[in-house]
CSV table of C-alpha atoms and ligand atoms in Angstrom, one decimal:
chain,number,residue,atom,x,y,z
A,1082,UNK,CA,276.0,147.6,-75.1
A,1083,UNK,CA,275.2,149.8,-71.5
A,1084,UNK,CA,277.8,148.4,-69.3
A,1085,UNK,CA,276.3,150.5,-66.4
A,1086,UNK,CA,275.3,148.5,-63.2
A,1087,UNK,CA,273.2,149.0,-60.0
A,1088,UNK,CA,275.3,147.8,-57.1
A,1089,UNK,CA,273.3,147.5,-54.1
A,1090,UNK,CA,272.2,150.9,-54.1
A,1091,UNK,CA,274.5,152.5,-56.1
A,1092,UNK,CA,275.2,153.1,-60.2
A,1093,UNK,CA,278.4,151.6,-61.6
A,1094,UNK,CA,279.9,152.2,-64.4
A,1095,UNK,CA,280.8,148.6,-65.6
A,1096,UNK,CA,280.6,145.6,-63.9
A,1097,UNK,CA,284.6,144.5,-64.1
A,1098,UNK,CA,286.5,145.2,-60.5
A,1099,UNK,CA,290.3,143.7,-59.6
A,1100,UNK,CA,289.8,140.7,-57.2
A,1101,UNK,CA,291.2,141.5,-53.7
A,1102,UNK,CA,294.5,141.0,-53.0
A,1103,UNK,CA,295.9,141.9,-56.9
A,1104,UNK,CA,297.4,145.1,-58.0
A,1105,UNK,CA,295.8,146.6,-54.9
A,1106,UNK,CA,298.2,146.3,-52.0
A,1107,UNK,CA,300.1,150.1,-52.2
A,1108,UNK,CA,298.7,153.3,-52.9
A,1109,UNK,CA,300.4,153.4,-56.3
A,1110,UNK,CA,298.4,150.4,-57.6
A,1111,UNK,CA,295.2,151.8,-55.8
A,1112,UNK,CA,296.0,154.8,-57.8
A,1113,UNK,CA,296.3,153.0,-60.8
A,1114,UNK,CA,293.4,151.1,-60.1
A,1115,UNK,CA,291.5,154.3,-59.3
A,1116,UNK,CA,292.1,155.9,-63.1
A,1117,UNK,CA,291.7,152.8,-64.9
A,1118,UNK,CA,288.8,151.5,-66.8
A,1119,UNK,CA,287.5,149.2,-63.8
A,1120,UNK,CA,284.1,150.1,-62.3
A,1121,UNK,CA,284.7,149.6,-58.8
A,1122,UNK,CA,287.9,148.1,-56.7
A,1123,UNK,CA,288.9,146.9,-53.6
A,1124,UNK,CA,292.1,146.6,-51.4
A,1125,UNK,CA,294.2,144.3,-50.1
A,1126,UNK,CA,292.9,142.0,-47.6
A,1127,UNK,CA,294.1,143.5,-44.4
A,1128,UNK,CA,295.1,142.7,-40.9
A,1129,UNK,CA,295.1,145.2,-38.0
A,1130,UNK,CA,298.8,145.6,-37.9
A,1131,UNK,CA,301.0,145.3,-41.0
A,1132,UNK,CA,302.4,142.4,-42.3
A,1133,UNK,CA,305.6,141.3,-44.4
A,1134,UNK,CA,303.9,137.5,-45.6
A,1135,UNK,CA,305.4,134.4,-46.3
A,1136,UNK,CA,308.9,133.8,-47.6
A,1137,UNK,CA,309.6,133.9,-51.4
A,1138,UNK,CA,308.8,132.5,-54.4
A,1139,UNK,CA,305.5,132.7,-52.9
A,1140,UNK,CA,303.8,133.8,-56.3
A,1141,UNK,CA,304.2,132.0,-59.6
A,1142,UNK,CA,302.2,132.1,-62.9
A,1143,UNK,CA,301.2,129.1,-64.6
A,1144,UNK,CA,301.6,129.4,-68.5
A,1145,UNK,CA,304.3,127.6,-70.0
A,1146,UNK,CA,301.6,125.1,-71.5
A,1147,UNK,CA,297.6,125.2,-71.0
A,1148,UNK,CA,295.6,126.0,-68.9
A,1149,UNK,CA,297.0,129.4,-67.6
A,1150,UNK,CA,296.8,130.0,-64.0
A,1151,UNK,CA,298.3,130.8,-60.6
A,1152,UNK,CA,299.5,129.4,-57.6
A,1153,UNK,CA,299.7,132.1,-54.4
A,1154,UNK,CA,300.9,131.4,-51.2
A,1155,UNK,CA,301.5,135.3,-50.3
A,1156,UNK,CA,300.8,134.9,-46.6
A,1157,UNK,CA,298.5,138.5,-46.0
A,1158,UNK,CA,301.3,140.8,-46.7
A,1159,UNK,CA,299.4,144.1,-46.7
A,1160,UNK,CA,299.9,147.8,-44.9
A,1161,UNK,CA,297.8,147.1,-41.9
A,1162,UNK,CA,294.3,148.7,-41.6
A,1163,UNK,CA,295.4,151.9,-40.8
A,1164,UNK,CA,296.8,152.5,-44.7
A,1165,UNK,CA,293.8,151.4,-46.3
A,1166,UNK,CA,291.4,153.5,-44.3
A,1167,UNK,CA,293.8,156.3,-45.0
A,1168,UNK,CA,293.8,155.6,-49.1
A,1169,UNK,CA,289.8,154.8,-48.3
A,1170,UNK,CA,289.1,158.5,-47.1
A,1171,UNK,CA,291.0,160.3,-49.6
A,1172,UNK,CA,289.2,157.9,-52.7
A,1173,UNK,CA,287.2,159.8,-55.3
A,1174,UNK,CA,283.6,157.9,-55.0
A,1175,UNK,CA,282.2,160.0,-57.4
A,1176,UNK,CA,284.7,158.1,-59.9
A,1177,UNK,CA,284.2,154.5,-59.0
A,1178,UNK,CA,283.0,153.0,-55.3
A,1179,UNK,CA,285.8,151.3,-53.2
A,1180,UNK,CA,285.8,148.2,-51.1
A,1181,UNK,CA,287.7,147.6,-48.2
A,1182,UNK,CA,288.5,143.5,-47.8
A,1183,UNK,CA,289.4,142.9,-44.1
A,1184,UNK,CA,291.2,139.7,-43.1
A,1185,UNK,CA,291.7,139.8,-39.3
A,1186,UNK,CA,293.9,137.2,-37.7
A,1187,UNK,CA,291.6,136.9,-35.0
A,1188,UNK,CA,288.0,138.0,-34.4
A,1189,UNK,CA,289.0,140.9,-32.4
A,1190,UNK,CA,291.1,142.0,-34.8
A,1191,UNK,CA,288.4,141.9,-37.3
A,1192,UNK,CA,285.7,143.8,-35.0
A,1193,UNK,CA,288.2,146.0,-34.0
A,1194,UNK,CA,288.8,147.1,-37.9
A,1195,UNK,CA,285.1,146.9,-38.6
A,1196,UNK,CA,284.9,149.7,-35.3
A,1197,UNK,CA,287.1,152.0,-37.1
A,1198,UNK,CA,285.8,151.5,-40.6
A,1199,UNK,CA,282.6,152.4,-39.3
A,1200,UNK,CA,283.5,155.6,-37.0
A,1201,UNK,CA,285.5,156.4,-40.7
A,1202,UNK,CA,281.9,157.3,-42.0
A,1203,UNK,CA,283.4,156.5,-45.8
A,1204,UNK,CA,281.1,155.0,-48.1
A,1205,UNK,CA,283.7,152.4,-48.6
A,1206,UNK,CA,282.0,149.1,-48.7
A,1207,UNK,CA,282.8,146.2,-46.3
A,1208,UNK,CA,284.3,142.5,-47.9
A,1209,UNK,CA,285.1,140.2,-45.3
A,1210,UNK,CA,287.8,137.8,-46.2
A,1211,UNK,CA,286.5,134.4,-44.7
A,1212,UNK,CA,288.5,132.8,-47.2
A,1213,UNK,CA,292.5,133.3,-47.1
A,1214,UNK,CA,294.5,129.8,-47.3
A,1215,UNK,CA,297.7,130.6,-47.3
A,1216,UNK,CA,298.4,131.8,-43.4
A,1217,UNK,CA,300.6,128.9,-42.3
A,1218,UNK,CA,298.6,127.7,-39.0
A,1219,UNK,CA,295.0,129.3,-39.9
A,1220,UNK,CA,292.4,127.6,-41.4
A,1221,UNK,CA,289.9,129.1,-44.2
A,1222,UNK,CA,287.2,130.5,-41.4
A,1223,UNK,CA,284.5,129.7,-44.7
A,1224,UNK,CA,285.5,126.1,-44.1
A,1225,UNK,CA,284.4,126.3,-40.3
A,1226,UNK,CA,280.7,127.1,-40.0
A,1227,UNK,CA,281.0,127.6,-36.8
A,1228,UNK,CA,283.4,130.3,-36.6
A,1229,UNK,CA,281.6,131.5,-39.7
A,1230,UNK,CA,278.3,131.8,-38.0
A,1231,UNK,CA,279.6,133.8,-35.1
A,1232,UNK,CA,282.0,135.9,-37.2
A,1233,UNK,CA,278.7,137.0,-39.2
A,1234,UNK,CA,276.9,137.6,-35.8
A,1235,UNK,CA,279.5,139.8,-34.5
A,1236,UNK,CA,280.2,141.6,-37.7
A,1237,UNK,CA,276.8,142.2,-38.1
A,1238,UNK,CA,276.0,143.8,-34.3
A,1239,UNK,CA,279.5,145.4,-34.9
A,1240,UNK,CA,279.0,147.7,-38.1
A,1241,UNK,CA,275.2,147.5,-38.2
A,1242,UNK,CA,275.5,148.4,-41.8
A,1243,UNK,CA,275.4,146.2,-45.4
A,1244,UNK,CA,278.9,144.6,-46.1
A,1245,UNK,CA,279.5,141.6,-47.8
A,1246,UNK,CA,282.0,138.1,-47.7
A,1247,UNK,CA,284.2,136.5,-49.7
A,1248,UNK,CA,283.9,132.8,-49.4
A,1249,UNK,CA,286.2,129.8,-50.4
A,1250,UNK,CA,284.9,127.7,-53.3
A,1251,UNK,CA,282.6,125.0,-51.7
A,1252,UNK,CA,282.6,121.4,-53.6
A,1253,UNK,CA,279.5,119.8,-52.3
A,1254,UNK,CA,276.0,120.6,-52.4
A,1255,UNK,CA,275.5,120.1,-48.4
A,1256,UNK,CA,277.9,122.8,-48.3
A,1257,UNK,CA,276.3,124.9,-50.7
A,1258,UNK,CA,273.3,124.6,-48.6
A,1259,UNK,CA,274.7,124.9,-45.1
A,1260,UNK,CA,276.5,127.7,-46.4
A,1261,UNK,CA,273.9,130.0,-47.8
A,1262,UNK,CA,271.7,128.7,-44.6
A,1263,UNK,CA,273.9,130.7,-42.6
A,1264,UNK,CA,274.3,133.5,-44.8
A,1265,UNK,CA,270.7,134.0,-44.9
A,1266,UNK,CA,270.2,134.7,-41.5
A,1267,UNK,CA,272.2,137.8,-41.6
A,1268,UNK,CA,270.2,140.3,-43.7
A,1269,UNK,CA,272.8,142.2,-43.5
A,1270,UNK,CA,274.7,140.1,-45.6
A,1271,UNK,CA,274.3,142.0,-48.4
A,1272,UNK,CA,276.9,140.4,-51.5
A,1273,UNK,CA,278.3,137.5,-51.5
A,1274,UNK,CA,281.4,137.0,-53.5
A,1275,UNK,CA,282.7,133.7,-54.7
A,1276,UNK,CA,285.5,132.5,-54.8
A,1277,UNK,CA,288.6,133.1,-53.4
A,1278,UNK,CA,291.4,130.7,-54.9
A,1279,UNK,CA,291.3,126.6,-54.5
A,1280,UNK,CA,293.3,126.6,-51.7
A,1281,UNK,CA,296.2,124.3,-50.6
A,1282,UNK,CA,296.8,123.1,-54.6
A,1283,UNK,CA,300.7,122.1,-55.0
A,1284,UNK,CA,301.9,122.6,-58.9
A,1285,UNK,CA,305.4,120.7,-59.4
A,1286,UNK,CA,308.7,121.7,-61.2
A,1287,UNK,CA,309.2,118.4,-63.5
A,1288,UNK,CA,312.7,119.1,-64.5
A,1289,UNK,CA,314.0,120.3,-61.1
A,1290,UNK,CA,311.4,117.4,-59.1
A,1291,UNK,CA,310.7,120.7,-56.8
A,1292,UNK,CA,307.5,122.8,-55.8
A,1293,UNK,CA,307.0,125.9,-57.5
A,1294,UNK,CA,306.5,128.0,-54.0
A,1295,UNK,CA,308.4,128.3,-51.0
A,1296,UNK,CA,306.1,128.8,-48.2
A,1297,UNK,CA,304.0,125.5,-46.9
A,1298,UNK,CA,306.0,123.2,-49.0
A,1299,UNK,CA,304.7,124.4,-51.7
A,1300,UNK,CA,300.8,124.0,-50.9
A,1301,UNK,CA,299.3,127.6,-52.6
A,1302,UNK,CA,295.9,129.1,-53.7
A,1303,UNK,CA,295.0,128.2,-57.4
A,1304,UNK,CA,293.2,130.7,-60.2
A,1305,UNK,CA,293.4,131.7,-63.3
A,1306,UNK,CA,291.4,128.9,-66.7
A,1307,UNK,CA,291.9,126.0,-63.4
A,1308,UNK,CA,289.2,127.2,-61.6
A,1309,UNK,CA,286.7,128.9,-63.6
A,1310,UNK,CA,284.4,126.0,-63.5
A,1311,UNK,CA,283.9,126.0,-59.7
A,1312,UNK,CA,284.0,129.7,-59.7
A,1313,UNK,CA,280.8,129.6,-61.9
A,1314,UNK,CA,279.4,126.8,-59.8
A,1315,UNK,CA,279.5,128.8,-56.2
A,1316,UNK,CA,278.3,131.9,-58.3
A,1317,UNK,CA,275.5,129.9,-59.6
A,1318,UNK,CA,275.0,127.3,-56.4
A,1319,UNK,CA,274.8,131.0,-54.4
A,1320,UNK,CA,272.5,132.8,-56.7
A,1321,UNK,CA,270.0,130.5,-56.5
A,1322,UNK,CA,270.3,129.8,-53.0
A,1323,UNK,CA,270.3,133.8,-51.0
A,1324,UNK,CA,267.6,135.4,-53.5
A,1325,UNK,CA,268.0,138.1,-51.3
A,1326,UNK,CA,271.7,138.9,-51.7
A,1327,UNK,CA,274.0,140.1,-54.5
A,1328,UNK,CA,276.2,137.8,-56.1
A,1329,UNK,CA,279.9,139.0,-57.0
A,1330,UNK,CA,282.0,136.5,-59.2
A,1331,UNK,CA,285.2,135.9,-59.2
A,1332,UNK,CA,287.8,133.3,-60.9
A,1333,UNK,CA,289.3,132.5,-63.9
A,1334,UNK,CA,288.3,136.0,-65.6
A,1335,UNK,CA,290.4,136.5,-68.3
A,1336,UNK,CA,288.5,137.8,-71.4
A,1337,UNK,CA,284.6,138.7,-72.1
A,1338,UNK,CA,283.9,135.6,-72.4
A,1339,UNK,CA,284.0,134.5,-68.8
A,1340,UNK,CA,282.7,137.5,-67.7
A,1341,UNK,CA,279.6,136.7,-69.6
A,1342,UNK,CA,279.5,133.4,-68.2
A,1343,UNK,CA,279.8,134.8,-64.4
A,1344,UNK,CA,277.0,137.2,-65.2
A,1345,UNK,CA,275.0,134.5,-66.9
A,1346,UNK,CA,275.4,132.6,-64.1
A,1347,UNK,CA,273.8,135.2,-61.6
A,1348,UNK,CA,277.4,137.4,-61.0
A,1349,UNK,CA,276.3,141.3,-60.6
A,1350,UNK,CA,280.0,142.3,-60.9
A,1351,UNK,CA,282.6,140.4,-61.7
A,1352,UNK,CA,286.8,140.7,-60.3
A,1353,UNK,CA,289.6,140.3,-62.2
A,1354,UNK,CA,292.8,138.2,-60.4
A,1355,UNK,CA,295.3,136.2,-62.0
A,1356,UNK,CA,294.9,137.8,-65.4
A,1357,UNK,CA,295.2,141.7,-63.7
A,1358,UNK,CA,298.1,140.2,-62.3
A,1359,UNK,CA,300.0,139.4,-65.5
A,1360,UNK,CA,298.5,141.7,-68.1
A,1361,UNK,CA,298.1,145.2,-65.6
A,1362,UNK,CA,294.8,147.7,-65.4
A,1363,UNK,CA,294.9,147.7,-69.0
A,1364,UNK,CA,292.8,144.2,-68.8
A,1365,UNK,CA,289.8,145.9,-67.5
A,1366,UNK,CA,289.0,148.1,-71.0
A,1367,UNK,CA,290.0,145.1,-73.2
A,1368,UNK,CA,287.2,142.4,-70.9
A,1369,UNK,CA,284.8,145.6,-71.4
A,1370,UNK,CA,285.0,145.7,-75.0
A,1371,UNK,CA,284.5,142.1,-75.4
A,1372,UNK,CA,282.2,141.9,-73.3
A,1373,UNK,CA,279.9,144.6,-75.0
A,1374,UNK,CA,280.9,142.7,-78.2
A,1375,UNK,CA,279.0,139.8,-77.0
A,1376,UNK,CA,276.3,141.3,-75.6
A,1377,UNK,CA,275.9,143.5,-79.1
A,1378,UNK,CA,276.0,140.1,-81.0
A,1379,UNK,CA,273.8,138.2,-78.9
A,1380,UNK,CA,271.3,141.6,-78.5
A,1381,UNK,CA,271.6,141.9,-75.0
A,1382,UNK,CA,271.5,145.7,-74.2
A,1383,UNK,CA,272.2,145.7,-70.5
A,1384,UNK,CA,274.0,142.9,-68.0
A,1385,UNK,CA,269.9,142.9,-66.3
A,1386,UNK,CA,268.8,141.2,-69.4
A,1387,UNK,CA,270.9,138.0,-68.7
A,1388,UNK,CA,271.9,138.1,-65.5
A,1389,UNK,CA,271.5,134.6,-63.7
A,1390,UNK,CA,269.4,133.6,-66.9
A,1391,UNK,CA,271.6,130.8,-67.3
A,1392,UNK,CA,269.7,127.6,-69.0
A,1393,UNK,CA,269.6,124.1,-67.9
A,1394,UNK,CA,268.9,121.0,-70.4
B,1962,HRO,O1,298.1,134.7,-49.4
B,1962,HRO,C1,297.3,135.7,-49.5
B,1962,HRO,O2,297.6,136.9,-49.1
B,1962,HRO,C2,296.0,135.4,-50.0
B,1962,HRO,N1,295.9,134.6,-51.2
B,1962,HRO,C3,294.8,134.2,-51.7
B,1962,HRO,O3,294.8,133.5,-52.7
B,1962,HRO,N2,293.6,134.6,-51.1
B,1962,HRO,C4,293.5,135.3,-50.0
B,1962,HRO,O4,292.4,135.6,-49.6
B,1962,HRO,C5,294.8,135.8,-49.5
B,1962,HRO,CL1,294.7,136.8,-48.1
């Protein structure tokens, strides 16, 4: 099958991308990222100044029985801006476009990034983190649609230019709605990805009786097979609801098969978290392959022909 994509206004190769925040935080893995078979990627989420996180174990894998999955509670340990932008103007765009996630601890921090990244001139492309869990003290700014509704003002007179969010999973439909009510009043709101872990999910140690995770007594960000479901419900509840945007999907990615799924259910690209995380860039050719493998037996020839065509009974 033609894995190529249209991305807002550009061509992309595939439609398989590293989720924010995995194999992405040092220019070695951006690197990596960079000459592997993904179609586009992204950097850590970033603050303005650089950050050493919360205490460890703050990362553990979930697969000693099913489902697989993670638990995170890595605190925004990241570079500072500064790095990224640097690793942003020396990319090779021509190979694959980049995305810069931004994850201010304050809203100047965030405008003041969003100044910079703009002045940059690089055709990186704008995610907003509205979505991280794990900074002990801040709540998820996608939970407060308040905050939410000013930080998308701001950002918006800030950069004047399309960039995109990345939003918590939502769990009722007057969230769904309220949500994507205030998303589409900023037109230039152009994607939309969903979701960033379940946040604040504890996973216990039966033998020892003790958390698995160190920072906020063990309270971390869950994805991998647990949260695939909800992932495809924002993707879907979003799709239908901001006609007018792009849809990126993310959790619980792991072979071709969900990556169909996300696509079916409206995803234009789809990022890859817990699974990059354990199995490395090699992932991205394997999802491709089964992914085309599907589409060749189901005689889809391009992602357009399904995308968001998912049925209802
Ligand atoms: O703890 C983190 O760094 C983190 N972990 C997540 O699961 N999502 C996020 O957006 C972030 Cl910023």
């Amino acid at each position: 099958a033609d894995l190529t994509t249209q991305f807002l206004d550009l061509p992309v190769k595939n439609p398989v991308m590293n989720a924010a925040g995995v194999w992405c935080s040092v220019a070695s893995q951006l690197e990596a990222l960079a000459e592997s078979a993904a179609g586009a990627m992204v950097t850590k989420s970033c603050t303005l100044q650089p950050r050493d996180g919360n205490p460890e174990p703050r990362y553990r894998v979930l697969d000693g029985d099913k489902p697989f999955g993670s638990i995170n509670s890595m605190g925004l340990p990241n570079e500072g801006f500064a790095y990224y932008l640097r690793y942003a103007q020396r990319h090779d765009y021509e190979e694959k476009p980049l995305f810069v996630s931004l994850s201010g601890l304050t809203l100047d921090d965030n405008l003041t990034m969003i100044d910079s990244l703009k002045d940059a001139v690089t055709p990186a492309i704008l995610e907003v983190n509205l979505s991280c869990p794990n900074v002990p003290g801040k709540s998820q700014i996608g939970y407060d649609f308040e905050s939410m509704d000013t930080l998308l003002a701001e950002v918006s007179s800030g950069y004047q230019r399309p960039f995109g969010v990345k939003l918590p999973p939502y769990f009722d439909m007057a969230h769904f709605d309220e949500a994507a009510e205030i998303l589409n009043r900023y037109p230039l709101v152009a994607f939309v990805t969903c979701i960033n872990s379940i946040g604040n999910a504890l996973v216990i140690d039966l033998a020892s009786e003790t958390t698995l995770i160190k920072p906020k007594d063990g309270f971390g960000g869950l994805g991998g097979d647990y949260v695939l479901p909800t992932a495809l419900a924002n993707v879907n509840a979003f799709y239908r609801r901001c006609p007018n945007k792009t849809i990126i999907g993310c959790g619980g990615i792991k072979s071709g098969r969900e990556a169909f799924m996300h696509i079916l259910a409206g995803a234009t690209l789809v990022q890859i978290g817990t699974s990059l995380y354990e199995e490395g860039p090699g992932i991205f050719q394997r999802v491709l392959d089964e992914l085309s493998a599907i589409m060749d037996e189901k005689g889809y020839a391009t992602t357009e022909e399904f995308r968001g065509k998912l049925k209802t009974l």
